mmCIF file of C-alpha atoms in Angstrom:
data_model
loop_
_atom_site.group_PDB
_atom_site.id
_atom_site.type_symbol
_atom_site.label_atom_id
_atom_site.label_comp_id
_atom_site.label_asym_id
_atom_site.label_seq_id
_atom_site.Cartn_x
_atom_site.Cartn_y
_atom_site.Cartn_z
ATOM 1 C CA MET A 35 -5.841 -32.645 3.701
ATOM 2 C CA GLN A 36 -4.289 -29.597 5.321
ATOM 3 C CA SER A 37 -6.730 -26.763 5.969
ATOM 4 C CA TYR A 38 -6.161 -23.210 4.736
ATOM 5 C CA HIS A 39 -7.601 -19.897 5.935
ATOM 6 C CA PHE A 40 -8.721 -17.397 3.335
ATOM 7 C CA LEU A 41 -9.146 -13.667 3.297
ATOM 8 C CA CYS A 42 -11.719 -13.206 0.527
ATOM 9 C CA LEU A 43 -12.683 -16.632 -0.831
ATOM 10 C CA ILE A 44 -12.866 -20.286 0.087
ATOM 11 C CA LEU A 45 -10.803 -22.663 -1.987
ATOM 12 C CA ASN A 46 -9.176 -26.046 -1.602
ATOM 13 C CA LEU A 47 -7.169 -28.239 -3.891
ATOM 14 C CA ASN A 48 -10.351 -29.806 -5.332
ATOM 15 C CA THR A 49 -12.197 -26.531 -6.009
ATOM 16 C CA SER A 50 -12.556 -25.037 -9.469
ATOM 17 C CA LEU A 51 -10.699 -21.792 -9.994
ATOM 18 C CA ASN A 52 -13.776 -20.336 -11.690
ATOM 19 C CA SER A 53 -14.714 -18.931 -8.304
ATOM 20 C CA VAL A 54 -11.593 -16.765 -8.273
ATOM 21 C CA ALA A 55 -12.321 -13.343 -9.723
ATOM 22 C CA PRO A 56 -9.600 -11.670 -11.789
ATOM 23 C CA PHE A 57 -8.046 -8.531 -10.324
ATOM 24 C CA ASN A 58 -7.533 -6.140 -13.231
ATOM 25 C CA ASP A 59 -6.960 -9.088 -15.611
ATOM 26 C CA MET A 60 -4.807 -10.823 -12.989
ATOM 27 C CA LYS A 61 -6.005 -14.164 -11.625
ATOM 28 C CA LEU A 62 -5.460 -13.590 -7.909
ATOM 29 C CA ILE A 63 -5.958 -16.014 -5.008
ATOM 30 C CA LYS A 64 -5.778 -14.155 -1.705
ATOM 31 C CA LEU A 65 -5.040 -16.179 1.415
ATOM 32 C CA ASP A 66 -5.226 -15.136 5.026
ATOM 33 C CA ALA A 67 -2.655 -17.658 6.250
ATOM 34 C CA ILE A 68 -0.621 -20.417 4.606
ATOM 35 C CA ASP A 69 2.521 -22.378 5.339
ATOM 36 C CA SER A 70 4.131 -21.470 1.990
ATOM 37 C CA THR A 71 2.602 -19.725 -1.020
ATOM 38 C CA ASN A 72 5.094 -21.525 -3.256
ATOM 39 C CA ASP A 73 4.060 -24.932 -1.919
ATOM 40 C CA PHE A 74 0.366 -24.039 -2.163
ATOM 41 C CA LEU A 75 0.604 -22.896 -5.788
ATOM 42 C CA LYS A 76 2.771 -25.861 -6.723
ATOM 43 C CA ALA A 77 0.227 -28.299 -5.265
ATOM 44 C CA LEU A 78 -2.704 -26.481 -6.877
ATOM 45 C CA SER A 79 -1.053 -26.469 -10.307
ATOM 46 C CA GLY A 80 -0.558 -30.222 -9.969
ATOM 47 C CA LYS A 81 -4.299 -30.684 -9.414
ATOM 48 C CA GLN A 82 -5.763 -28.204 -11.888
ATOM 49 C CA LEU A 83 -4.908 -26.477 -15.133
ATOM 50 C CA LEU A 84 -4.081 -22.918 -14.113
ATOM 51 C CA GLU A 85 -3.763 -19.830 -16.248
ATOM 52 C CA ASN A 86 -0.293 -18.482 -16.847
ATOM 53 C CA PHE A 87 0.546 -15.743 -14.312
ATOM 54 C CA THR A 88 -1.906 -17.054 -11.712
ATOM 55 C CA VAL A 89 -0.982 -15.223 -8.499
ATOM 56 C CA VAL A 90 -1.243 -16.354 -4.877
ATOM 57 C CA SER A 91 -0.769 -13.818 -2.092
ATOM 58 C CA ALA A 92 -0.921 -14.309 1.679
ATOM 59 C CA GLU A 93 -1.229 -12.023 4.672
ATOM 60 C CA ASN A 94 0.714 -14.493 6.793
ATOM 61 C CA GLN A 95 3.157 -17.241 5.833
ATOM 62 C CA THR A 96 4.117 -19.663 8.575
ATOM 63 C CA ASN A 97 6.887 -21.514 6.778
ATOM 64 C CA GLY A 98 8.277 -19.118 4.187
ATOM 65 C CA LYS A 99 11.405 -20.213 2.350
ATOM 66 C CA GLY A 100 14.379 -18.326 1.001
ATOM 67 C CA GLN A 101 17.498 -19.324 -0.888
ATOM 68 C CA MET A 102 19.300 -22.427 0.436
ATOM 69 C CA GLY A 103 16.472 -23.197 2.851
ATOM 70 C CA ALA A 104 16.667 -19.903 4.719
ATOM 71 C CA LYS A 105 13.471 -18.947 6.553
ATOM 72 C CA TRP A 106 11.546 -15.868 5.457
ATOM 73 C CA ASP A 107 9.816 -14.139 8.400
ATOM 74 C CA SER A 108 7.239 -11.395 7.957
ATOM 75 C CA GLU A 109 4.864 -9.468 10.203
ATOM 76 C CA ILE A 110 1.241 -10.415 9.570
ATOM 77 C CA GLY A 111 -0.480 -8.196 7.027
ATOM 78 C CA LYS A 112 2.442 -5.824 6.581
ATOM 79 C CA ASN A 113 4.255 -7.153 3.527
ATOM 80 C CA LEU A 114 3.764 -8.701 0.114
ATOM 81 C CA ILE A 115 4.089 -12.492 0.200
ATOM 82 C CA VAL A 116 3.476 -13.723 -3.327
ATOM 83 C CA SER A 117 3.876 -16.679 -5.662
ATOM 84 C CA ILE A 118 3.249 -16.565 -9.412
ATOM 85 C CA LEU A 119 2.858 -19.429 -11.882
ATOM 86 C CA ILE A 120 4.930 -18.887 -15.020
ATOM 87 C CA LYS A 121 4.994 -21.336 -17.910
ATOM 88 C CA ASP A 122 5.553 -21.448 -21.671
ATOM 89 C CA VAL A 123 8.663 -19.288 -21.318
ATOM 90 C CA LEU A 124 11.790 -21.355 -20.656
ATOM 91 C CA LYS A 125 12.730 -23.817 -23.372
ATOM 92 C CA ASN A 126 15.626 -25.651 -21.697
ATOM 93 C CA ASN A 127 17.827 -25.792 -18.588
ATOM 94 C CA THR A 128 20.320 -23.299 -19.958
ATOM 95 C CA GLU A 129 17.704 -20.535 -19.788
ATOM 96 C CA ILE A 130 16.628 -21.058 -16.184
ATOM 97 C CA PHE A 131 18.562 -18.119 -14.723
ATOM 98 C CA ASP A 132 17.104 -15.840 -17.407
ATOM 99 C CA LEU A 133 13.892 -15.992 -15.398
ATOM 100 C CA ASN A 134 15.686 -14.950 -12.196
ATOM 101 C CA VAL A 135 17.090 -11.957 -14.047
ATOM 102 C CA ALA A 136 13.681 -10.989 -15.451
ATOM 103 C CA ILE A 137 11.957 -11.204 -12.054
ATOM 104 C CA ALA A 138 14.630 -9.264 -10.148
ATOM 105 C CA LEU A 139 14.594 -6.466 -12.705
ATOM 106 C CA ALA A 140 10.789 -6.342 -12.679
ATOM 107 C CA ILE A 141 10.789 -5.737 -8.930
ATOM 108 C CA ILE A 142 13.565 -3.156 -9.272
ATOM 109 C CA SER A 143 11.750 -1.244 -12.024
ATOM 110 C CA SER A 144 8.497 -1.252 -10.016
ATOM 111 C CA LEU A 145 10.251 0.158 -6.952
ATOM 112 C CA GLU A 146 12.007 2.785 -9.053
ATOM 113 C CA THR A 147 8.624 4.294 -9.902
ATOM 114 C CA HIS A 148 8.307 5.090 -6.183
ATOM 115 C CA THR A 149 11.806 6.620 -6.100
ATOM 116 C CA ILE A 150 13.122 3.988 -3.707
ATOM 117 C CA PRO A 151 16.810 4.988 -3.375
ATOM 118 C CA ASN A 152 19.993 3.071 -4.166
ATOM 119 C CA LEU A 153 18.420 -0.142 -5.402
ATOM 120 C CA ALA A 154 20.723 -3.049 -6.182
ATOM 121 C CA ILE A 155 20.603 -6.803 -6.732
ATOM 122 C CA LYS A 156 22.627 -8.811 -4.247
ATOM 123 C CA TRP A 157 23.454 -12.064 -5.998
ATOM 124 C CA PRO A 158 21.653 -14.275 -6.491
ATOM 125 C CA ASN A 159 18.193 -12.903 -5.685
ATOM 126 C CA ASP A 160 18.014 -10.270 -2.966
ATOM 127 C CA ILE A 161 16.881 -6.723 -3.679
ATOM 128 C CA LEU A 162 18.589 -4.069 -1.551
ATOM 129 C CA SER A 163 17.958 -0.416 -0.827
ATOM 130 C CA ASP A 164 20.792 1.511 0.814
ATOM 131 C CA ASN A 165 22.630 -1.772 1.463
ATOM 132 C CA LYS A 166 19.664 -3.313 3.316
ATOM 133 C CA LYS A 167 17.457 -6.152 2.091
ATOM 134 C CA ILE A 168 14.029 -5.047 0.993
ATOM 135 C CA ALA A 169 12.957 -8.103 -1.018
ATOM 136 C CA GLY A 170 13.892 -11.714 -1.617
ATOM 137 C CA ILE A 171 13.088 -14.063 -4.481
ATOM 138 C CA LEU A 172 12.791 -17.849 -4.628
ATOM 139 C CA ILE A 173 12.093 -19.538 -7.965
ATOM 140 C CA GLU A 174 11.323 -23.255 -8.104
ATOM 141 C CA ASN A 175 11.339 -24.940 -11.508
ATOM 142 C CA THR A 176 9.733 -28.243 -12.450
ATOM 143 C CA ILE A 177 10.657 -30.043 -15.655
ATOM 144 C CA LYS A 178 7.795 -32.230 -16.858
ATOM 145 C CA ASN A 179 8.107 -35.473 -18.822
ATOM 146 C CA ASN A 180 7.397 -33.652 -22.075
ATOM 147 C CA GLY A 181 10.267 -31.235 -21.376
ATOM 148 C CA GLU A 182 8.001 -28.339 -20.396
ATOM 149 C CA ILE A 183 9.445 -26.133 -17.648
ATOM 150 C CA VAL A 184 6.930 -24.754 -15.160
ATOM 151 C CA SER A 185 8.139 -22.158 -12.673
ATOM 152 C CA ILE A 186 6.756 -21.034 -9.336
ATOM 153 C CA VAL A 187 8.122 -17.552 -8.724
ATOM 154 C CA GLY A 188 7.960 -16.599 -5.063
ATOM 155 C CA PHE A 189 8.933 -13.249 -3.645
ATOM 156 C CA GLY A 190 8.619 -11.382 -0.375
ATOM 157 C CA LEU A 191 8.695 -7.586 -0.363
ATOM 158 C CA ASN A 192 8.934 -5.677 2.901
ATOM 159 C CA VAL A 193 6.292 -2.988 2.506
ATOM 160 C CA ASN A 194 4.783 -1.571 5.704
ATOM 161 C CA GLN A 195 6.719 -3.428 8.384
ATOM 162 C CA ILE A 196 8.816 -1.022 10.453
ATOM 163 C CA ASN A 197 10.241 -3.263 13.185
ATOM 164 C CA PHE A 198 13.459 -5.001 12.153
ATOM 165 C CA ASP A 199 15.144 -5.211 15.574
ATOM 166 C CA GLU A 200 16.241 -8.805 14.960
ATOM 167 C CA LEU A 201 17.076 -8.193 11.291
ATOM 168 C CA PRO A 202 19.632 -5.371 11.213
ATOM 169 C CA LYS A 203 20.305 -5.874 7.499
ATOM 170 C CA ALA A 204 16.641 -5.574 6.503
ATOM 171 C CA THR A 205 14.428 -2.605 5.698
ATOM 172 C CA SER A 206 11.058 -1.828 4.097
ATOM 173 C CA LEU A 207 9.445 0.676 1.786
ATOM 174 C CA ALA A 208 7.777 2.334 4.772
ATOM 175 C CA VAL A 209 11.085 2.706 6.607
ATOM 176 C CA VAL A 210 12.916 4.015 3.561
ATOM 177 C CA MET A 211 10.224 6.458 2.434
ATOM 178 C CA GLY A 212 8.596 7.311 5.767
ATOM 179 C CA SER A 213 5.052 6.441 4.668
ATOM 180 C CA GLU A 214 2.822 3.410 4.134
ATOM 181 C CA PHE A 215 2.151 1.875 0.725
ATOM 182 C CA ASP A 216 -0.866 0.278 -0.957
ATOM 183 C CA LYS A 217 0.126 -3.378 -1.198
ATOM 184 C CA GLU A 218 -2.415 -4.330 -3.868
ATOM 185 C CA MET A 219 -1.331 -1.569 -6.202
ATOM 186 C CA LEU A 220 2.300 -2.549 -5.668
ATOM 187 C CA LEU A 221 1.461 -6.150 -6.520
ATOM 188 C CA LEU A 222 -0.354 -5.121 -9.675
ATOM 189 C CA LYS A 223 2.589 -2.973 -10.747
ATOM 190 C CA ILE A 224 5.106 -5.779 -10.121
ATOM 191 C CA VAL A 225 3.053 -8.390 -11.988
ATOM 192 C CA ASP A 226 2.710 -6.026 -14.963
ATOM 193 C CA ALA A 227 6.492 -5.494 -14.930
ATOM 194 C CA ILE A 228 7.056 -9.248 -14.784
ATOM 195 C CA LYS A 229 4.794 -9.764 -17.798
ATOM 196 C CA THR A 230 6.747 -7.097 -19.671
ATOM 197 C CA ASN A 231 10.077 -8.788 -18.946
ATOM 198 C CA ILE A 232 8.690 -12.220 -19.806
ATOM 199 C CA ALA A 233 7.700 -10.792 -23.204
ATOM 200 C CA VAL A 234 11.314 -9.644 -23.601
ATOM 201 C CA LEU A 235 12.503 -13.216 -22.949
ATOM 202 C CA LYS A 236 9.995 -14.639 -25.405
ATOM 203 C CA ASN A 237 11.224 -12.208 -28.046
ATOM 204 C CA GLY A 238 14.760 -13.573 -27.683
ATOM 205 C CA LEU A 239 16.127 -10.424 -26.040
ATOM 206 C CA ALA A 240 17.358 -11.907 -22.763
ATOM 207 C CA SER A 241 20.765 -10.292 -23.371
ATOM 208 C CA ASP A 242 19.174 -6.857 -22.845
ATOM 209 C CA LEU A 243 17.971 -7.899 -19.398
ATOM 210 C CA TRP A 244 21.316 -9.486 -18.556
ATOM 211 C CA LEU A 245 23.141 -6.266 -19.380
ATOM 212 C CA GLU A 246 20.967 -4.309 -16.969
ATOM 213 C CA TYR A 247 21.157 -7.026 -14.301
ATOM 214 C CA ASN A 248 24.949 -7.046 -14.285
ATOM 215 C CA GLN A 249 25.080 -3.257 -14.202
ATOM 216 C CA ILE A 250 23.212 -3.049 -10.891
ATOM 217 C CA LEU A 251 24.865 -5.927 -9.044
ATOM 218 C CA PHE A 252 25.513 -5.061 -5.410
ATOM 219 C CA LYS A 253 29.196 -4.228 -4.770
ATOM 220 C CA LYS A 254 30.234 -4.976 -8.355
ATOM 221 C CA GLY A 255 33.812 -3.793 -8.960
ATOM 222 C CA VAL A 256 34.444 -3.198 -5.242
ATOM 223 C CA PRO A 257 36.978 -5.234 -3.204
ATOM 224 C CA MET A 258 34.900 -7.318 -0.783
ATOM 225 C CA PRO A 259 35.521 -10.068 1.784
ATOM 226 C CA PHE A 260 33.950 -13.448 1.040
ATOM 227 C CA SER A 261 33.655 -16.816 2.725
ATOM 228 C CA ASN A 262 33.623 -20.119 0.835
ATOM 229 C CA SER A 263 31.856 -23.389 1.650
ATOM 230 C CA LYS A 264 34.796 -24.352 3.881
ATOM 231 C CA GLU A 265 34.344 -21.069 5.801
ATOM 232 C CA GLU A 266 37.682 -19.844 4.460
ATOM 233 C CA LYS A 267 37.761 -16.055 4.097
ATOM 234 C CA PHE A 268 39.262 -14.285 1.103
ATOM 235 C CA MET A 269 39.085 -10.977 -0.782
ATOM 236 C CA GLY A 270 37.641 -10.616 -4.250
ATOM 237 C CA ILE A 271 35.983 -8.249 -6.707
ATOM 238 C CA ILE A 272 32.648 -9.148 -8.290
ATOM 239 C CA GLN A 273 32.840 -9.085 -12.082
ATOM 240 C CA ASN A 274 29.426 -10.340 -13.172
ATOM 241 C CA VAL A 275 26.980 -13.240 -13.083
ATOM 242 C CA ASN A 276 27.254 -15.742 -15.935
ATOM 243 C CA SER A 277 24.417 -17.359 -17.862
ATOM 244 C CA PHE A 278 24.365 -20.321 -15.461
ATOM 245 C CA GLY A 279 23.740 -17.999 -12.511
ATOM 246 C CA GLN A 280 27.271 -18.324 -11.145
ATOM 247 C CA LEU A 281 29.110 -15.369 -9.622
ATOM 248 C CA SER A 282 32.409 -14.451 -11.300
ATOM 249 C CA VAL A 283 34.950 -13.029 -8.851
ATOM 250 C CA LEU A 284 38.410 -11.592 -9.487
ATOM 251 C CA LEU A 285 40.730 -13.022 -6.830
ATOM 252 C CA GLU A 286 43.876 -11.524 -5.340
ATOM 253 C CA ASN A 287 46.047 -13.679 -7.622
ATOM 254 C CA ASP A 288 44.333 -12.026 -10.642
ATOM 255 C CA ALA A 289 42.467 -15.232 -11.492
ATOM 256 C CA ILE A 290 38.722 -15.080 -12.139
ATOM 257 C CA GLU A 291 36.798 -17.880 -10.454
ATOM 258 C CA THR A 292 33.101 -18.717 -10.698
ATOM 259 C CA PHE A 293 31.013 -19.784 -7.713
ATOM 260 C CA GLY A 294 27.610 -21.403 -7.380
ATOM 261 C CA ILE A 295 24.969 -20.312 -4.899
ATOM 262 C CA LYS A 296 26.104 -22.641 -2.120
ATOM 263 C CA GLU A 297 29.816 -22.082 -2.687
ATOM 264 C CA ILE A 298 30.334 -18.473 -1.597
ATOM 265 C CA GLN A 299 28.960 -15.885 0.788
ATOM 266 C CA MET A 300 29.550 -12.157 0.715
ATOM 267 C CA LEU A 301 30.608 -10.661 4.047
ATOM 268 C CA TYR A 302 29.368 -7.120 4.468
#
């Protein structure tokens, strides 16, 4: 079995979670170093019955993942690297992107309380401030034999890292605001916001979240260059994201075409 290093407790895949103390009603597992918080939580949930909204955070992630297999790099101890177990929410495949919408808006609303400027969602799941990436989201869904959908919601939020020499399109809360932030309080605020938005989904009000999501899409309504899967470049204007998570773009011939995550890239 792979070994793990822990910041405040010792745990392995055969250990009862009773030894994990709740943090302000949040079941929190804090790790010093891990290959992937998503993979860790996924494996743990396969071994034990975990509470909904169980949270795993790590000071260092050696093999972080982003959309389409992109690597997520982070300075040790500077940022929030988090995975959250969410279940009993999605009823079928057609609702899967509702969760993406709820999570992105929860992070946005949490950052707004700290007056982080010019926040936007760059489709499908990047959070930007002043046109620079400040957070990324990766949600992995598992459909069980009984039809239950269990989601591992992973996100990385650049908090106190200030060196982005090799990442010119990235920034952090510390860079934007000129001061350091309390990571634990940020995490608590984000998890509370996620729970609030999950309650909205459960109450059948996903359309309210969708309306807000589409209003704050990065570069919506602005002519932008794109590249397709064949690396062909073209101009288009983002219209919205549909319920399947596809990006709708108005093309130069006045046709509106929809693109999946792997089918289009914004050039900016």
